[in-house]
Each structure stands twice: as C-alpha cells, then as structure tokens.
CSV table of C-alpha atoms in Angstrom, one decimal:
chain,number,residue,atom,x,y,z
I,1,MET,CA,44.8,-5.3,9.1
I,2,ALA,CA,41.7,-3.8,10.0
I,3,LYS,CA,40.6,-3.7,6.1
I,4,ARG,CA,41.7,-7.5,6.3
I,5,ARG,CA,39.3,-8.3,9.2
I,6,LEU,CA,36.8,-6.5,7.8
I,7,ASP,CA,37.0,-8.6,4.1
I,8,ALA,CA,37.3,-11.8,6.6
I,9,GLU,CA,34.1,-11.2,8.2
I,10,ALA,CA,32.5,-10.2,5.2
I,11,ARG,CA,33.2,-13.5,3.6
I,12,ALA,CA,32.5,-15.3,6.7
I,13,GLY,CA,29.1,-13.5,6.4
I,14,LEU,CA,28.5,-14.3,3.1
I,15,GLY,CA,29.3,-17.9,3.8
I,16,LEU,CA,26.9,-18.0,6.4
I,17,ILE,CA,24.0,-16.7,4.0
I,18,SER,CA,24.9,-18.0,1.0
I,19,PRO,CA,23.1,-21.7,2.0
I,20,PRO,CA,19.5,-20.2,3.0
I,21,PHE,CA,19.7,-17.6,0.2
I,22,PHE,CA,20.2,-20.0,-2.2
I,23,TYR,CA,17.9,-22.6,-1.0
I,24,ALA,CA,15.1,-19.7,-1.1
I,25,LEU,CA,15.9,-18.6,-4.3
I,26,LEU,CA,15.5,-22.4,-5.5
I,27,VAL,CA,12.0,-23.2,-3.3
I,28,LEU,CA,10.7,-19.9,-4.1
I,29,ALA,CA,12.0,-17.9,-7.2
I,30,ALA,CA,12.3,-20.8,-9.2
I,31,PRO,CA,8.7,-22.2,-9.7
I,32,LEU,CA,7.4,-18.4,-9.9
I,33,LEU,CA,9.9,-17.8,-13.0
I,34,THR,CA,8.8,-21.4,-14.1
I,35,ILE,CA,4.8,-20.2,-14.0
I,36,LEU,CA,5.6,-16.8,-15.5
I,37,ALA,CA,7.7,-18.5,-18.6
I,38,THR,CA,4.7,-20.8,-19.1
I,39,SER,CA,2.3,-17.9,-19.2
I,40,PHE,CA,3.9,-17.0,-22.5
I,41,LEU,CA,3.5,-20.0,-24.4
I,42,THR,CA,1.2,-21.6,-26.8
I,43,ASP,CA,-1.0,-24.3,-25.7
I,44,GLY,CA,-1.7,-27.0,-28.5
I,45,TYR,CA,-3.7,-30.4,-28.3
I,46,LEU,CA,-0.7,-32.6,-28.3
I,47,GLU,CA,2.1,-30.5,-27.1
I,48,ILE,CA,3.1,-27.1,-25.9
I,49,ILE,CA,4.6,-24.9,-29.0
I,50,ARG,CA,7.4,-23.1,-27.4
I,51,GLU,CA,6.7,-19.8,-29.1
I,52,PRO,CA,6.1,-16.8,-26.5
I,53,THR,CA,2.8,-14.8,-27.1
I,54,LEU,CA,0.5,-12.9,-25.3
I,55,ASP,CA,-2.7,-14.8,-26.4
I,56,ASN,CA,-3.3,-16.1,-22.9
I,57,TYR,CA,-3.0,-12.5,-21.2
I,58,VAL,CA,-5.6,-11.3,-23.6
I,59,GLN,CA,-8.0,-14.2,-22.8
I,60,VAL,CA,-7.6,-13.4,-19.2
I,61,PHE,CA,-8.6,-9.7,-19.9
I,62,THR,CA,-11.4,-10.1,-22.1
I,63,ASP,CA,-13.1,-13.5,-21.4
I,64,PRO,CA,-16.0,-12.2,-19.5
I,65,ILE,CA,-15.9,-15.5,-17.5
I,66,VAL,CA,-12.5,-14.8,-16.1
I,67,ARG,CA,-14.0,-11.1,-15.1
I,68,VAL,CA,-16.9,-12.4,-12.8
I,69,VAL,CA,-14.7,-15.1,-11.2
I,70,MET,CA,-11.9,-12.7,-10.6
I,71,THR,CA,-14.3,-10.2,-9.4
I,72,ARG,CA,-16.0,-12.4,-7.2
I,73,SER,CA,-12.8,-13.3,-5.5
I,74,LEU,CA,-11.5,-9.9,-5.0
I,75,ILE,CA,-15.1,-9.3,-3.3
I,76,VAL,CA,-15.0,-12.6,-1.3
I,77,ALA,CA,-11.5,-11.8,0.0
I,78,ALA,CA,-12.6,-8.3,0.6
I,79,VAL,CA,-15.7,-9.0,2.9
I,80,VAL,CA,-13.6,-12.1,4.4
I,81,THR,CA,-11.0,-9.6,5.4
I,82,LEU,CA,-13.1,-7.1,6.7
I,83,VAL,CA,-15.4,-9.4,8.8
I,84,THR,CA,-11.9,-11.3,10.0
I,85,VAL,CA,-10.2,-8.3,11.3
I,86,LEU,CA,-13.4,-6.6,12.9
I,87,LEU,CA,-14.1,-9.8,14.6
I,88,ALA,CA,-10.1,-10.1,15.6
I,89,PHE,CA,-9.6,-6.4,17.1
I,90,PRO,CA,-12.0,-7.1,20.0
I,91,VAL,CA,-10.9,-10.2,20.8
I,92,ALA,CA,-7.1,-9.1,20.7
I,93,TYR,CA,-8.0,-5.9,22.6
I,94,TYR,CA,-9.7,-7.7,25.3
I,95,VAL,CA,-6.6,-10.2,25.8
I,96,SER,CA,-3.7,-7.1,25.8
I,97,PHE,CA,-5.8,-4.9,27.9
I,98,HIS,CA,-8.2,-6.9,30.2
I,99,VAL,CA,-6.6,-10.0,30.7
I,100,ARG,CA,-3.9,-10.5,33.4
I,101,PRO,CA,-0.4,-10.9,32.6
I,102,GLU,CA,-0.1,-14.3,33.6
I,103,LYS,CA,-3.3,-15.7,32.0
I,104,LYS,CA,-2.5,-14.3,28.5
I,105,ALA,CA,-0.1,-17.3,27.6
I,106,MET,CA,-3.4,-19.2,27.9
I,107,TRP,CA,-5.7,-17.1,25.8
I,108,LEU,CA,-3.0,-17.3,23.1
I,109,PHE,CA,-3.0,-21.0,23.4
I,110,LEU,CA,-6.7,-21.3,23.4
I,111,ILE,CA,-6.7,-19.0,20.1
I,112,THR,CA,-4.4,-21.3,18.5
I,113,ILE,CA,-6.1,-24.4,19.4
I,114,PRO,CA,-7.6,-24.3,15.9
I,115,PHE,CA,-4.2,-24.7,13.8
I,116,TRP,CA,-4.3,-28.5,15.7
I,117,THR,CA,-6.4,-29.8,13.3
I,118,SER,CA,-6.0,-29.6,9.7
I,119,TYR,CA,-7.3,-26.9,7.3
I,120,LEU,CA,-9.4,-29.4,5.5
I,121,ILE,CA,-11.0,-31.2,8.5
I,122,ARG,CA,-12.2,-27.4,9.8
I,123,VAL,CA,-14.0,-26.6,6.4
I,124,PHE,CA,-15.7,-30.1,6.3
I,125,LEU,CA,-16.8,-29.5,9.9
I,126,TRP,CA,-18.4,-25.9,8.8
I,127,LYS,CA,-19.8,-28.1,6.1
I,128,VAL,CA,-21.9,-30.6,8.7
I,129,ILE,CA,-22.6,-27.5,11.1
I,130,LEU,CA,-24.1,-25.3,8.1
I,131,GLY,CA,-25.9,-28.9,6.3
I,132,PHE,CA,-29.5,-29.4,6.0
I,133,ASN,CA,-29.5,-31.9,8.9
I,134,GLY,CA,-26.5,-29.6,10.7
I,135,VAL,CA,-26.0,-28.3,14.1
I,136,VAL,CA,-28.0,-25.0,13.2
I,137,ASN,CA,-30.9,-26.4,11.2
I,138,THR,CA,-31.1,-29.0,14.1
I,139,THR,CA,-31.1,-26.7,17.0
I,140,LEU,CA,-33.5,-24.0,15.3
I,141,THR,CA,-35.6,-26.8,14.5
I,142,GLY,CA,-35.8,-28.4,18.0
I,143,LEU,CA,-36.4,-24.6,19.7
I,144,GLY,CA,-39.1,-24.3,17.6
I,145,ILE,CA,-37.9,-21.0,15.8
I,146,ILE,CA,-38.1,-22.5,12.4
I,147,ASP,CA,-40.2,-25.6,11.1
I,148,GLU,CA,-38.4,-27.0,8.2
I,149,PRO,CA,-34.4,-26.9,8.0
I,150,LEU,CA,-32.7,-23.6,6.1
I,151,THR,CA,-31.0,-24.3,2.6
I,152,PHE,CA,-29.8,-21.3,2.2
I,153,ILE,CA,-27.2,-21.5,5.1
I,154,LEU,CA,-25.1,-23.9,2.8
I,155,TYR,CA,-23.8,-23.9,-0.8
I,156,ASN,CA,-23.2,-20.0,-1.2
I,157,VAL,CA,-21.2,-17.1,-0.9
I,158,ASN,CA,-22.3,-16.5,2.6
I,159,SER,CA,-20.9,-19.5,3.8
I,160,ILE,CA,-17.9,-19.4,2.1
I,161,VAL,CA,-17.3,-16.1,3.9
I,162,ILE,CA,-18.3,-17.9,7.3
I,163,THR,CA,-15.8,-20.8,7.1
I,164,LEU,CA,-13.0,-18.5,6.0
I,165,ALA,CA,-13.4,-16.1,8.5
I,166,HIS,CA,-13.3,-18.6,11.1
I,167,ALA,CA,-10.2,-20.3,9.5
I,168,TYR,CA,-8.3,-17.2,9.0
I,169,ALA,CA,-9.3,-15.7,12.7
I,170,PRO,CA,-6.1,-16.8,14.8
I,171,PHE,CA,-4.3,-15.1,11.9
I,172,ALA,CA,-5.6,-11.8,12.6
I,173,ILE,CA,-5.8,-11.8,16.1
I,174,LEU,CA,-2.0,-12.2,16.9
I,175,PRO,CA,-0.5,-9.6,14.5
I,176,ILE,CA,-3.0,-7.2,16.0
I,177,PHE,CA,-2.2,-8.5,19.6
I,178,ILE,CA,1.3,-7.9,19.3
I,179,ALA,CA,0.8,-4.4,18.3
I,180,LEU,CA,-1.5,-3.7,21.1
I,181,GLU,CA,1.2,-5.0,23.6
I,182,LYS,CA,3.8,-2.6,22.2
I,183,ILE,CA,1.6,0.6,23.1
I,184,ASP,CA,2.9,2.3,25.9
I,185,ARG,CA,0.2,2.3,28.9
I,186,SER,CA,1.2,5.9,29.8
I,187,LEU,CA,-0.2,7.5,26.7
I,188,LEU,CA,-3.6,6.3,27.4
I,189,GLU,CA,-3.4,7.4,31.0
I,190,ALA,CA,-1.8,10.7,29.7
I,191,GLY,CA,-4.7,11.1,27.3
I,192,ARG,CA,-7.7,10.6,30.2
I,193,ASP,CA,-5.6,13.1,32.1
I,194,LEU,CA,-6.2,15.4,29.6
I,195,GLY,CA,-10.0,15.0,29.9
I,196,GLU,CA,-10.3,12.7,27.0
I,197,SER,CA,-13.1,10.3,27.0
I,198,ARG,CA,-12.2,6.4,26.7
I,199,ALA,CA,-13.8,6.2,23.2
I,200,MET,CA,-11.7,9.4,22.0
I,201,THR,CA,-8.5,7.8,23.5
I,202,PHE,CA,-9.1,4.8,21.7
I,203,TRP,CA,-10.0,6.3,18.7
I,204,ARG,CA,-6.5,9.1,18.6
I,205,VAL,CA,-4.5,6.8,20.5
I,206,THR,CA,-4.6,3.4,20.8
I,207,LEU,CA,-6.0,2.6,17.0
I,208,PRO,CA,-3.2,4.4,15.3
I,209,LEU,CA,-0.5,3.1,17.2
I,210,ALA,CA,-2.3,-0.6,16.6
I,211,MET,CA,-2.7,0.0,13.0
I,212,PRO,CA,0.9,-2.0,12.1
I,213,GLY,CA,-0.9,-4.9,13.3
I,214,VAL,CA,-4.2,-4.5,11.7
I,215,ILE,CA,-2.4,-3.9,8.5
I,216,ALA,CA,-0.4,-7.3,9.0
I,217,ALA,CA,-3.8,-9.1,10.0
I,218,THR,CA,-5.3,-7.8,6.9
I,219,LEU,CA,-2.5,-8.7,4.5
I,220,ILE,CA,-2.0,-12.0,6.1
I,221,VAL,CA,-6.0,-12.7,5.4
I,222,PHE,CA,-6.4,-10.9,2.5
I,223,ILE,CA,-3.6,-12.6,0.3
I,224,PRO,CA,-4.4,-16.4,1.0
I,225,THR,CA,-8.0,-15.9,0.8
I,226,ILE,CA,-8.2,-14.9,-2.8
I,227,GLY,CA,-6.1,-18.0,-3.2
I,228,ASP,CA,-8.5,-20.6,-1.5
I,229,TYR,CA,-9.4,-23.3,-3.3
I,230,VAL,CA,-10.9,-26.0,-0.9
I,231,THR,CA,-13.5,-23.9,0.6
I,232,PRO,CA,-15.6,-22.7,-2.5
I,233,GLU,CA,-15.4,-26.6,-3.8
I,234,VAL,CA,-16.5,-27.8,-0.4
I,235,ILE,CA,-18.7,-24.9,1.4
I,236,GLY,CA,-19.6,-23.4,-2.1
I,237,GLY,CA,-20.2,-27.2,-3.4
I,238,GLY,CA,-18.6,-26.1,-6.9
I,239,ARG,CA,-21.2,-23.3,-7.9
I,240,PHE,CA,-19.1,-20.3,-6.6
I,241,PRO,CA,-15.8,-21.0,-8.1
I,242,MET,CA,-12.7,-18.4,-7.0
I,243,ILE,CA,-9.9,-17.6,-9.1
I,244,ALA,CA,-7.7,-20.5,-7.4
I,245,ASN,CA,-10.8,-23.2,-8.8
I,246,MET,CA,-10.4,-21.7,-12.3
I,247,ILE,CA,-6.5,-22.0,-12.2
I,248,GLN,CA,-6.6,-25.7,-11.2
I,249,VAL,CA,-9.4,-26.3,-13.5
I,250,ASN,CA,-7.5,-25.0,-16.4
I,251,MET,CA,-3.9,-26.9,-14.8
I,252,LEU,CA,-5.2,-30.2,-14.3
I,253,ALA,CA,-8.6,-30.9,-15.9
I,254,LEU,CA,-8.1,-28.9,-19.3
I,255,ASP,CA,-4.3,-29.3,-19.5
I,256,ASN,CA,-4.2,-25.6,-20.4
I,257,ARG,CA,-1.2,-24.9,-18.0
I,258,PRO,CA,-0.1,-21.8,-20.2
I,259,LEU,CA,-3.6,-20.2,-19.5
I,260,GLY,CA,-3.9,-21.2,-15.6
I,261,SER,CA,-0.3,-19.8,-15.7
I,262,ALA,CA,-1.5,-16.5,-16.8
I,263,LEU,CA,-4.2,-16.6,-14.8
I,264,ALA,CA,-1.9,-17.1,-11.6
I,265,VAL,CA,0.2,-14.5,-12.6
I,266,THR,CA,-2.7,-12.0,-13.2
I,267,THR,CA,-4.0,-12.8,-9.6
I,268,MET,CA,-0.8,-12.2,-8.1
I,269,VAL,CA,0.1,-8.9,-9.8
I,270,ILE,CA,-3.7,-8.0,-8.9
I,271,VAL,CA,-3.2,-8.8,-5.3
I,272,ALA,CA,0.5,-6.8,-5.0
I,273,LEU,CA,-1.0,-3.9,-6.5
I,274,VAL,CA,-3.8,-4.0,-3.9
I,275,SER,CA,-1.5,-4.6,-1.1
I,276,VAL,CA,0.4,-1.6,-2.2
I,277,ILE,CA,-2.3,0.6,-2.5
I,278,PHE,CA,-3.5,-0.3,0.9
I,279,LEU,CA,-0.1,0.2,2.2
I,280,ALA,CA,0.2,4.0,0.7
I,281,LEU,CA,-3.3,4.9,2.1
I,282,ASN,CA,-2.2,3.6,5.3
I,283,ARG,CA,0.6,5.5,5.5
I,284,ARG,CA,-1.0,8.8,4.3
I,285,PHE,CA,-3.5,8.0,7.3
I,286,LEU,CA,-0.6,7.6,9.9
I,287,LYS,CA,0.8,10.7,8.6
I,288,VAL,CA,-2.5,12.5,9.0
I,289,ARG,CA,-2.8,11.3,12.7
I,290,ARG,CA,0.7,12.6,13.3
C-alpha cells in the first residue's frame, strides 16, 4: 500500500514538473542546440552545404581580428564587473546596516527605478550626457573649468564602461544586499567584544559572509556584459566592437551564420570557463577564511 502511494505521488510530481520542464527544454535547449549544430556547417555563397566541418572554429581561434575583439570584450566585461561591484557594495552595505528597517523597502524601490525605463533609452541618455554638447561638457564649460568641450568622453572604451556600470548597478546591489541581510549581527558584536576594530571585523566577518552575494553580483554583471551589443554600437560609435557586434555582423550583414554560431559557442564556453574558475577560487578563499 505504501509503495503504491509513493508511486502515485511520484507520478503526480512528474505530471506537475513535466510541462515546465519541456517548455524550458524547448525555449532554452533547442536554440542552443541549433546554434551548436550550425557552427559545424560550411558556408556557401548561395546555400549552406550541410557537411560537418571544424573550419569555423579554426577561423575563430586563428583570426587576429577575432582575437582582438574577444580580448577587448573580456577586458571590458572584467573592468565593468569590477567597477560595478566595488560601487555597489558600499550602497548595499549602507542600506543593510545603516538604514532603518522600515525605510529599507523605500531604498530598494529607489534602486530599482532604472528598471522602469528601457535599457536602450538609458544608453541613449548616456550618449546625451557625454556628448559634445551634453550635460558634462555644458556644465564644465559653464563653470569655466574648460574652454572647449571635451571630445574624449564619448565614443571610446571609457564611455562604454561608464554606461554598462550604470546599467547593471542594480543587478549588483540587490544580491549583495540580500547576502548582507542574512548576516547575524551578533557575530559582528562578538568580534568587537573580542577587541577587533570595525575594519578588521568587516574584513574577517562581514566580507567573507557576504561573498555569496558578491559572487552572484559578479556573475550577473559579467555574463551579460561580455555579450552586450547596444552599448558598444551607440556609445562606442561602432569604433570599438565587442564580440556580440561581431556575431551580429556575421549573422546578418555577412550572412555567415556558421561562423557567427561558432563565435557564439566559443564565447559561451569562455564565459563558462571563467565562471567556473572564479567560483573555484572563491571556494578556496572561503575555505581559507574558515
């Protein structure tokens, strides 16, 4: 009787999870498998000759242009992630430790305000702010700090980093805030009672316990940043393309979908490897802290 009941519960559970599982499989796995399969095809001028080949991956790893663009994408993503997390941590720390509990919801509400507008609109706003006659140049000129508008604050890598750091700041603040909220405040009091300074208590207690949130923020920012297409195109003026721009050119402009798919698969593999390495290093860091 008990075995029949367990079998019935198992069938009921499978019946519940089957629809979302197959939906996720269709929506997520099918496109990835399609891109993976396309990356092994041969591109022809008139049609794709359906013969598996590794030529696309050979070109990805040997083409110096691809190497430069991929390196730029990794560096920009790393810098954006570093800047975003470093700026997000103090904000999350202040909201968690210094804002009264009844006002934390309001602060979180204010942090999420950028989500109210389209990402594309925010990117164009930064173009207006950093432009030749934008807010920055107009203000500096009006204050007499500069005589002529600055021309190096737009259409370069720095402007791309600034825009991306602002765009993904809420994604970094929220997970760090959640990790800080889970810290038992009595541990911090115990550290101070044992004679530790606030700085050493933060370094030895708060930061290690907040590392899960920092890891989440790092991955949440790094993964979409390396594949960002809009910001390098609009803020960079197309002069500093990233890997997503190269994928778009091959997929649409050049109609070379096998090579574009190979670029996409290679990027996904690199991102996965970087994420695994980072998680392994962080796990080792936590073991040392313990």
